[in-house]
Coordinates of C-alpha atoms in Angstrom, one line a residue:
M1 CA -15.2 -32.9 8.4
K2 CA -17.3 -34.6 11.1
K3 CA -17.1 -32.4 14.2
I4 CA -15.9 -33.8 17.5
T5 CA -17.5 -33.0 20.8
K6 CA -16.7 -29.4 21.8
L7 CA -16.4 -28.2 25.4
F8 CA -15.8 -24.5 26.0
A9 CA -13.1 -23.7 28.4
I10 CA -14.2 -21.2 31.0
M11 CA -11.3 -19.8 32.9
A12 CA -12.0 -18.5 36.4
G13 CA -9.7 -17.4 39.1
V14 CA -9.9 -19.3 42.4
A15 CA -8.9 -17.7 45.7
A16 CA -6.0 -19.4 47.4
F17 CA -7.8 -19.5 50.7
T18 CA -11.3 -19.3 52.1
L19 CA -12.3 -16.5 54.4
V20 CA -14.6 -17.6 57.3
S21 CA -16.8 -15.7 59.7
C22 CA -15.2 -14.2 62.8
D23 CA -16.7 -16.4 65.5
D24 CA -14.8 -18.1 68.2
G25 CA -14.8 -21.5 66.5
N26 CA -12.9 -20.0 63.5
E27 CA -10.4 -17.9 65.5
G28 CA -7.5 -20.3 64.9
A29 CA -8.3 -20.5 61.2
I30 CA -8.0 -16.8 60.4
Y31 CA -6.6 -14.8 63.3
N32 CA -3.7 -17.0 64.3
M33 CA -2.2 -17.9 60.9
P34 CA 1.5 -18.7 61.2
A35 CA 3.7 -15.7 60.2
E36 CA 5.2 -17.5 57.3
E37 CA 1.7 -18.1 55.8
Q38 CA 0.3 -14.7 56.4
G39 CA -0.2 -12.6 53.3
Y40 CA -2.4 -10.9 50.7
S41 CA -4.3 -12.0 47.6
F42 CA -6.6 -10.9 44.9
L43 CA -9.8 -12.8 45.0
T44 CA -9.8 -13.6 41.3
E45 CA -7.4 -13.6 38.4
S46 CA -9.7 -11.3 36.4
A47 CA -12.3 -8.6 37.1
G48 CA -13.9 -5.7 35.4
A49 CA -17.3 -4.7 33.9
S50 CA -19.1 -3.7 30.7
Y51 CA -21.2 -0.6 30.4
G52 CA -23.7 0.9 27.9
P53 CA -22.9 4.0 25.8
A54 CA -24.6 6.4 28.2
Y55 CA -22.9 5.0 31.3
T56 CA -22.7 7.4 34.3
E57 CA -20.5 5.3 36.6
K58 CA -17.3 7.1 37.6
T59 CA -15.7 4.4 39.7
Y60 CA -15.4 0.6 39.8
S61 CA -14.5 -1.2 43.1
F62 CA -13.5 -4.7 43.9
K63 CA -12.2 -6.5 47.0
M64 CA -8.7 -7.6 48.0
A65 CA -8.0 -10.0 51.0
R66 CA -5.5 -10.9 53.6
N67 CA -5.6 -14.2 55.5
F68 CA -5.0 -12.6 58.9
A69 CA -6.7 -9.9 61.0
G70 CA -3.9 -7.6 62.0
E71 CA -3.0 -3.9 62.4
A72 CA -4.0 -1.3 59.8
E73 CA -1.7 -1.7 56.8
T74 CA -1.0 -0.1 53.4
L75 CA -0.2 -2.6 50.7
A76 CA 1.5 -1.3 47.5
L77 CA 0.0 -2.0 44.1
T78 CA 1.7 -2.2 40.7
C79 CA -0.1 -1.4 37.4
E80 CA 0.8 -2.5 33.9
G81 CA -0.8 -1.2 30.7
A82 CA -3.4 1.1 32.0
N83 CA -4.8 3.8 29.6
P84 CA -4.2 7.3 31.1
L85 CA -8.0 7.9 31.4
F86 CA -8.1 5.4 34.3
T87 CA -7.3 6.6 37.8
V88 CA -5.5 3.6 39.4
P89 CA -4.5 3.6 43.0
T90 CA -0.9 2.8 43.9
S91 CA -1.9 1.2 47.2
V92 CA -4.8 -0.4 49.1
E93 CA -5.6 0.2 52.8
F94 CA -6.5 -2.6 55.2
K95 CA -8.2 -1.3 58.4
A96 CA -7.2 -2.8 61.8
G97 CA -8.9 -6.1 62.4
E98 CA -10.3 -6.4 58.9
T99 CA -9.4 -9.0 56.3
L100 CA -11.0 -7.3 53.2
A101 CA -10.2 -4.0 51.6
D102 CA -11.6 -2.1 48.6
V103 CA -9.6 -1.2 45.5
T104 CA -11.4 1.7 43.7
I105 CA -10.6 2.7 40.1
G106 CA -11.7 5.8 38.3
I107 CA -13.3 4.8 34.9
A108 CA -14.8 8.0 33.5
G109 CA -14.1 8.9 29.9
M110 CA -14.2 5.5 28.2
E111 CA -15.2 5.5 24.5
T112 CA -18.2 3.7 23.2
G113 CA -17.3 0.6 21.2
K114 CA -13.9 0.1 22.9
S115 CA -12.5 -2.2 25.5
Y116 CA -9.6 -1.6 27.8
S117 CA -7.4 -4.1 29.8
F118 CA -4.6 -3.7 32.3
T119 CA -3.1 -5.7 35.1
L120 CA -2.8 -4.9 38.9
G121 CA -0.3 -6.8 41.0
I122 CA 1.3 -7.1 44.4
D123 CA 4.8 -8.0 45.6
S124 CA 5.0 -11.8 45.2
A125 CA 6.9 -12.0 48.5
K126 CA 3.7 -10.8 50.2
V127 CA 1.3 -13.3 48.7
S128 CA -0.6 -15.4 51.2
S129 CA -0.2 -19.2 51.4
L130 CA -2.1 -22.2 52.8
G131 CA 0.5 -25.0 52.8
E132 CA 1.5 -25.4 49.2
T133 CA -1.4 -23.3 47.8
K134 CA -0.5 -19.7 47.0
G135 CA -2.7 -16.7 46.7
I136 CA -3.2 -14.6 43.5
A137 CA -0.5 -12.0 42.9
K138 CA -2.0 -10.4 39.7
T139 CA -5.4 -9.7 38.4
E140 CA -6.4 -8.5 34.9
L141 CA -9.0 -5.7 34.8
T142 CA -11.1 -5.5 31.6
F143 CA -13.6 -2.7 31.0
A144 CA -15.8 -2.1 27.9
V145 CA -18.4 0.3 26.7
D146 CA -20.8 -1.5 24.3
Y147 CA -23.0 0.0 21.7
S148 CA -26.7 0.3 22.2
W149 CA -27.5 -2.4 19.7
T150 CA -30.8 -1.8 17.8
K151 CA -32.8 -4.3 16.0
I152 CA -33.3 -3.6 12.2
G153 CA -34.6 -7.0 11.1
V154 CA -34.6 -10.7 11.4
C155 CA -32.5 -13.2 9.4
E156 CA -32.6 -16.9 8.8
V157 CA -29.0 -17.9 9.6
S158 CA -27.2 -21.1 8.9
D159 CA -23.6 -22.3 8.7
D160 CA -21.9 -25.6 7.7
W161 CA -20.1 -25.8 11.1
S162 CA -23.3 -26.5 13.0
S163 CA -25.5 -27.7 10.0
A164 CA -28.3 -25.8 11.7
T165 CA -30.7 -23.0 10.7
V166 CA -32.2 -20.5 13.2
E167 CA -33.8 -17.0 13.1
I168 CA -31.6 -14.4 14.7
D169 CA -32.2 -10.6 15.2
L170 CA -30.1 -8.4 12.9
E171 CA -28.8 -5.6 15.1
Y172 CA -26.8 -2.5 14.3
A173 CA -24.8 0.0 16.4
P174 CA -26.2 3.5 16.0
E175 CA -23.2 5.1 17.8
Y176 CA -20.7 3.6 15.3
E177 CA -19.4 6.6 13.4
S178 CA -18.8 6.1 9.7
A179 CA -19.8 7.9 6.5
D180 CA -19.9 4.6 4.5
V181 CA -20.8 1.6 6.6
I182 CA -22.9 0.4 9.5
L183 CA -21.7 -2.0 12.1
C184 CA -24.0 -5.0 12.5
R185 CA -24.1 -8.2 14.5
F186 CA -25.8 -11.5 15.2
A187 CA -25.7 -11.7 19.0
N188 CA -24.8 -15.1 20.4
M189 CA -24.8 -16.6 16.9
E190 CA -23.0 -19.9 17.4
Y191 CA -24.8 -20.4 20.8
L192 CA -28.1 -20.1 19.0
L193 CA -27.0 -22.5 16.3
E194 CA -25.4 -25.0 18.8
P195 CA -26.8 -24.4 22.3
N196 CA -25.5 -27.7 23.6
V197 CA -21.8 -27.0 22.8
A198 CA -21.4 -23.2 22.6
V199 CA -21.8 -20.6 25.3
P200 CA -23.5 -17.2 25.0
G201 CA -21.7 -13.8 25.0
Y202 CA -19.8 -14.2 21.7
H203 CA -21.3 -12.3 18.7
F204 CA -20.6 -12.3 15.0
Q205 CA -20.0 -8.7 13.9
F206 CA -19.8 -7.4 10.3
F207 CA -20.1 -4.2 8.1
L208 CA -22.8 -3.4 5.6
A209 CA -22.8 -0.4 3.3
K210 CA -25.0 2.5 4.3
G211 CA -28.1 2.8 2.2
T212 CA -27.6 -0.2 0.0
Y213 CA -26.8 -2.8 2.7
D214 CA -24.2 -4.3 0.4
P215 CA -21.8 -6.6 2.3
V216 CA -18.5 -5.0 3.1
G217 CA -16.6 -7.2 5.5
T218 CA -16.3 -8.4 9.1
A219 CA -15.6 -6.2 12.0
A220 CA -12.4 -8.1 12.8
T221 CA -10.3 -10.7 10.9
V222 CA -10.6 -13.1 13.9
Q223 CA -13.7 -13.3 16.2
A224 CA -14.2 -15.8 19.0
M225 CA -17.1 -18.2 18.5
G226 CA -17.8 -19.3 22.1
E227 CA -16.8 -22.9 21.5
S228 CA -13.8 -25.1 22.2
D229 CA -12.5 -28.6 22.1
S230 CA -10.2 -30.4 24.5
S231 CA -7.7 -31.1 21.6
Y232 CA -7.9 -28.0 19.5
G233 CA -8.6 -25.3 22.1
N234 CA -10.9 -22.3 21.5
F235 CA -12.5 -21.9 18.1
Y236 CA -12.7 -18.6 16.0
W237 CA -14.3 -17.3 12.9
I238 CA -11.7 -16.0 10.5
Y239 CA -12.5 -13.8 7.5
S240 CA -9.6 -12.7 5.2
P241 CA -10.2 -11.5 1.7
A242 CA -6.4 -11.8 1.1
S243 CA -6.9 -15.6 1.5
G244 CA -9.7 -15.6 -1.1
H245 CA -12.6 -15.3 1.3
T246 CA -15.7 -13.5 0.0
F247 CA -18.8 -11.7 1.3
T248 CA -21.5 -11.4 -1.3
R249 CA -25.3 -10.6 -1.6
E250 CA -27.9 -11.6 -4.1
Y251 CA -31.1 -9.7 -3.3
N252 CA -31.7 -10.4 0.4
V253 CA -29.5 -13.5 0.6
Y254 CA -25.9 -13.0 1.9
A255 CA -23.1 -15.5 1.8
L256 CA -19.7 -15.4 3.5
S257 CA -16.8 -17.8 3.2
G258 CA -13.9 -18.1 5.6
Y259 CA -12.1 -20.4 8.0
V260 CA -12.7 -21.8 11.5
G261 CA -9.5 -21.3 13.4
Y262 CA -8.2 -22.8 16.7
D263 CA -5.7 -21.7 19.3
S264 CA -4.7 -24.9 21.2
F265 CA -5.4 -22.8 24.3
G266 CA -2.4 -20.7 23.4
S267 CA -1.8 -17.2 22.1
S268 CA -1.5 -18.0 18.4
I269 CA -4.5 -18.9 16.1
S270 CA -4.2 -21.3 13.2
A271 CA -6.7 -21.8 10.3
G272 CA -8.3 -25.3 10.7
W273 CA -11.3 -25.8 8.4
Y274 CA -13.3 -24.1 5.7
Y275 CA -16.3 -22.2 6.9
N276 CA -19.5 -21.0 5.1
L277 CA -22.2 -18.7 6.5
E278 CA -25.4 -17.9 4.8
F279 CA -28.2 -15.6 6.0
T280 CA -31.5 -14.4 4.4
W281 CA -32.8 -11.1 5.6
T282 CA -36.5 -11.8 6.0
E283 CA -38.1 -9.3 8.4
G284 CA -37.2 -5.7 7.8
W285 CA -35.7 -6.0 4.3
T286 CA -36.5 -3.0 2.2
G287 CA -34.7 -3.8 -1.1
D288 CA -35.7 -5.5 -4.2
L289 CA -36.7 -9.2 -4.4
P290 CA -36.6 -11.5 -7.4
E291 CA -40.0 -11.9 -9.2
E292 CA -41.6 -15.3 -8.8
G293 CA -41.0 -17.4 -11.9
G294 CA -39.1 -14.6 -13.7
D295 CA -35.6 -14.7 -15.0
D296 CA -33.0 -12.7 -13.2
E297 CA -32.1 -9.6 -15.1
E298 CA -28.6 -8.5 -15.6
P299 CA -27.8 -5.7 -13.1
E300 CA -27.6 -2.2 -14.6
E301 CA -24.2 -0.6 -14.8
E302 CA -23.7 1.8 -11.9
A303 CA -23.8 5.4 -12.9
G304 CA -22.1 8.4 -11.3
N305 CA -18.9 8.1 -9.4
G306 CA -19.8 6.6 -6.1
F307 CA -17.2 4.3 -4.7
G308 CA -19.7 1.5 -4.6
A309 CA -18.6 0.7 -8.2
I310 CA -15.3 -0.6 -6.7
V311 CA -15.6 -4.1 -5.2
A312 CA -12.0 -5.1 -4.7
G313 CA -8.4 -4.0 -4.5
G314 CA -5.2 -5.8 -5.3
T315 CA -1.4 -5.8 -5.3
A316 CA 0.9 -3.9 -7.7
D317 CA 1.2 -7.1 -9.7
D318 CA -2.6 -7.3 -10.1
Y319 CA -2.8 -3.8 -11.6
V320 CA 0.1 -4.2 -14.1
G321 CA -1.0 -4.4 -17.7
T322 CA -2.3 -2.7 -20.9
Y323 CA -5.7 -1.1 -20.8
T324 CA -8.2 0.9 -22.9
A325 CA -9.1 4.0 -20.9
T326 CA -12.6 5.4 -21.6
F327 CA -13.9 8.7 -20.1
I328 CA -16.2 11.6 -20.5
N329 CA -14.9 14.9 -21.7
D330 CA -16.6 17.7 -19.9
G331 CA -19.5 15.4 -19.2
K332 CA -20.5 15.0 -22.8
K333 CA -18.0 13.7 -25.3
E334 CA -16.7 10.2 -24.9
G335 CA -12.9 9.8 -25.2
S336 CA -10.4 7.0 -25.0
A337 CA -6.7 6.3 -24.8
E338 CA -4.4 3.3 -24.6
V339 CA -2.7 3.3 -21.2
T340 CA -0.1 1.1 -19.5
L341 CA 0.3 0.4 -15.8
T342 CA 3.8 -0.5 -14.8
K343 CA 5.0 -1.6 -11.4
V344 CA 7.4 0.7 -9.7
N345 CA 7.5 -1.1 -6.4
D346 CA 5.1 -3.0 -4.1
N347 CA 3.5 0.3 -3.1
T348 CA 3.4 2.2 -6.5
V349 CA 2.5 1.8 -10.1
S350 CA 2.9 4.3 -12.9
M351 CA 0.3 5.1 -15.6
T352 CA 1.4 6.3 -19.0
G353 CA -0.7 7.2 -22.1
L354 CA -3.7 8.8 -20.5
F355 CA -3.1 12.2 -22.1
G356 CA -2.6 13.1 -25.8
S357 CA 0.5 14.5 -27.5
K358 CA -0.5 18.1 -27.6
Y359 CA 2.6 20.4 -27.3
E360 CA 4.8 17.4 -27.9
F361 CA 4.1 16.0 -24.4
E362 CA 6.7 13.5 -23.2
D363 CA 4.9 11.3 -20.7
A364 CA 7.0 10.2 -17.7
G365 CA 4.0 8.6 -16.0
L366 CA 1.3 9.4 -13.4
V367 CA 2.3 7.9 -10.1
L368 CA -0.5 5.8 -8.4
D369 CA 0.0 5.1 -4.8
I370 CA -1.3 1.7 -3.4
F371 CA -2.8 1.6 0.0
G372 CA -5.1 -1.1 1.3
G373 CA -5.2 -2.6 -2.2
L374 CA -6.6 0.6 -3.8
L375 CA -5.0 3.1 -6.2
Y376 CA -4.8 6.7 -5.0
V377 CA -4.0 9.6 -7.4
Q378 CA -2.4 12.4 -5.5
P379 CA -2.5 15.8 -7.3
G380 CA 0.3 18.3 -8.0
Q381 CA 2.9 15.8 -9.3
V382 CA 5.2 16.3 -12.3
I383 CA 4.2 13.8 -15.0
G384 CA 6.6 14.9 -17.8
K385 CA 7.5 17.8 -20.0
N386 CA 6.6 19.4 -23.4
K387 CA 8.2 21.7 -25.8
Y388 CA 7.2 24.8 -23.7
A389 CA 7.9 23.6 -20.2
D390 CA 10.2 21.1 -18.4
E391 CA 7.6 20.4 -15.8
V392 CA 4.0 19.4 -16.7
Y393 CA 1.8 18.9 -13.6
A394 CA -1.3 16.7 -13.0
F395 CA -4.1 17.9 -10.8
T396 CA -7.5 16.4 -9.9
Y397 CA -10.4 18.0 -11.6
S398 CA -14.2 18.4 -11.3
S399 CA -16.1 18.1 -14.6
E400 CA -19.2 19.6 -12.9
T401 CA -17.5 22.9 -11.7
G402 CA -14.4 23.1 -13.8
Y403 CA -12.2 23.5 -10.7
Y404 CA -8.9 21.7 -10.3
Y405 CA -7.3 20.9 -6.9
D406 CA -4.0 20.3 -5.3
E407 CA -5.2 18.2 -2.4
A408 CA -8.4 16.3 -3.4
M409 CA -7.6 12.7 -4.5
L410 CA -9.1 10.2 -6.9
V411 CA -9.2 6.5 -5.8
G412 CA -9.3 3.5 -8.1
G413 CA -10.0 -0.2 -7.7
F414 CA -11.5 -3.2 -9.5
K415 CA -15.1 -3.5 -10.5
E416 CA -16.8 -6.9 -10.6
N417 CA -16.0 -7.4 -14.3
G418 CA -12.3 -6.7 -13.8
D419 CA -12.3 -3.1 -15.1
I420 CA -10.5 -0.5 -13.0
Q421 CA -12.7 2.5 -12.0
F422 CA -11.4 5.8 -10.7
V423 CA -13.8 7.8 -8.5
N424 CA -13.9 10.7 -6.0
Y425 CA -12.1 9.9 -2.7
S426 CA -15.0 10.0 -0.2
Y427 CA -13.0 11.9 2.4
N428 CA -11.9 14.8 0.2
G429 CA -14.4 17.2 1.6
E430 CA -17.4 18.9 0.1
D431 CA -16.0 19.1 -3.4
V432 CA -16.2 16.1 -5.7
V433 CA -13.4 15.3 -8.3
D434 CA -13.9 12.9 -11.1
G435 CA -11.0 13.6 -13.5
I436 CA -7.4 14.6 -14.0
I437 CA -6.0 17.7 -15.8
N438 CA -2.4 18.4 -16.8
L439 CA -1.1 21.9 -16.8
F440 CA 2.1 23.8 -17.4
E441 CA 3.3 27.4 -17.3
A442 CA 4.7 29.2 -20.4
M443 CA 5.3 32.7 -21.7
G444 CA 2.3 34.1 -23.5
D445 CA 2.1 36.6 -26.4
D446 CA 2.0 39.4 -23.9
E447 CA 5.3 38.2 -22.5
Q448 CA 3.6 37.2 -19.3
M449 CA 3.7 33.7 -17.7
H450 CA 0.3 31.9 -18.2
T451 CA -1.1 28.5 -17.1
Y452 CA -2.0 26.3 -20.1
L453 CA -3.9 23.0 -20.4
G454 CA -1.4 20.5 -21.7
A455 CA -3.8 18.1 -23.5
D456 CA -6.7 18.5 -25.9
Y457 CA -9.0 16.7 -23.5
I458 CA -9.6 16.2 -19.8
P459 CA -10.1 12.6 -18.8
C460 CA -13.1 12.3 -16.4
N461 CA -15.0 9.4 -15.0
I462 CA -12.1 7.2 -16.0
V463 CA -12.5 3.4 -16.5
L464 CA -9.7 1.1 -17.6
T465 CA -10.6 -2.0 -19.4
P466 CA -7.8 -4.6 -19.6
A467 CA -6.6 -6.0 -22.9
E468 CA -7.4 -9.5 -21.5
Q469 CA -10.7 -9.2 -19.6
S470 CA -11.0 -11.1 -16.3
E471 CA -13.0 -10.9 -13.1
A472 CA -12.0 -8.7 -10.2
P473 CA -9.3 -10.5 -8.1
A474 CA -10.7 -12.0 -5.0
K475 CA -7.7 -10.9 -3.0
S476 CA -8.5 -7.5 -1.5
I477 CA -5.9 -6.6 1.1
K478 CA -8.6 -4.6 2.9
T479 CA -12.2 -4.0 2.2
V480 CA -12.9 -0.9 0.1
A481 CA -14.5 0.9 3.1
Q482 CA -11.6 0.1 5.4
S483 CA -9.1 1.3 2.9
L484 CA -10.9 4.6 2.3
E485 CA -11.2 5.3 5.9
E486 CA -7.7 4.4 7.0
A487 CA -6.2 6.3 4.0
R488 CA -7.1 9.6 5.7
S489 CA -4.3 9.2 8.2
F490 CA -1.9 7.5 5.8
F491 CA -2.1 10.4 3.3
N492 CA -2.8 13.1 5.9
V493 CA -5.9 14.1 4.1
K494 CA -6.8 17.8 4.7
G495 CA -9.8 18.1 2.4
S496 CA -10.2 20.1 -0.8
H497 CA -8.2 23.2 -2.0
I498 CA -9.2 24.8 -5.2
M499 CA -6.3 25.8 -7.5
G500 CA -8.2 27.4 -10.4
N501 CA -10.9 26.9 -13.0
I502 CA -10.5 25.6 -16.6
R503 CA -13.2 24.5 -19.0
I504 CA -13.0 22.9 -22.4
K505 CA -15.1 24.8 -24.9

């Protein structure tokens, strides 16, 4: 697409009247307004401020006006949508003979990385007028506490929207709290790429994995670019893995696909054009680089059970199928089983075949909950029965310690080659689970109830390879890191709770 000229729309409130100095020549203009035109007004349709993470300001003040100098008066204020942390006055006081008054708002307690908006208003019947021009009856207050963005490198950045390439500082937010990702940005990105048509103040924000700097996703699905067009309105970056968008890395070169959206100067945003961003981390890169003249080697298979092995999630339909499960028994012996994943509903699939037939086990299926595109194994569920017990239970298990748990979860998702990998859920707590054990209670030879292992193996470090191999679906509902973090609230994660200890000899 050949771009048309873009003009960014800057909205600014304009006062409905002009206040003038109080000399004799202006006496008729401000002191002797006709009663029907006397009134009050906010000076702008918007106000507010942005602060740094260590801000110490406790109040914010702005001016209101009236177009006549009269007696002392109290004007009532209304407020819509204010967070309880703000102290918002219910009225403003005009002193006798004065046309301006201060509105002071308490702003202590705002959180770093968040923005807040609310609206103050006055009775429309009391708004000033100058002929057909009315004053401003409402003003939107916006406050934000920004991160202390810190430079960690320099990148060569280009996109096909501007067809330009520039060097931009890569910054991250040290105050952003996450165990898995860091929040990064290119400040004023489109303005630096297109200074003649974009305006500063609009930043492209995204997540990289801690330690590895692997791409994870963007900080929001929609971000304003700082550009607009008289026909299409304001433009936005849109990144949606559910729409097939990807964010990848090869060595120090990153590539992101998405859309450019537009709003027609309205509230809804539509996808308009395909968008591609590429950046090369040049200064500050600490990872590997390809050898000059050498052939790229195949990446080694990831060891251990870090969630980095999972690159994508999917829907229940994506997971349905027949698989060969491979796993490690007690960290040593390789085992395998033929398993089937069956759709129960859009939020659940059932896995059968993982355990053997010891004690004539009748497999009713292990329920896998789907959240954010990933599979979650909740322990303590009934998965069938055998000849000794009507209820056989599944618990998560640690092959390192031999402990099994009733709260720690396993999580699964697609690897790059299309396999499904199950790993420790990163918010379980200090303990790490990597497998599943099935147990039942039955009467022992001593005529006492005992807990028994229901299968002749314990599946650990589980990988499911589909009967028909395919690449991971490029349709994650959420990024892996987002799903892991948001699942804490969804599943009411409490941490780890040891139930017992069982080892295979």
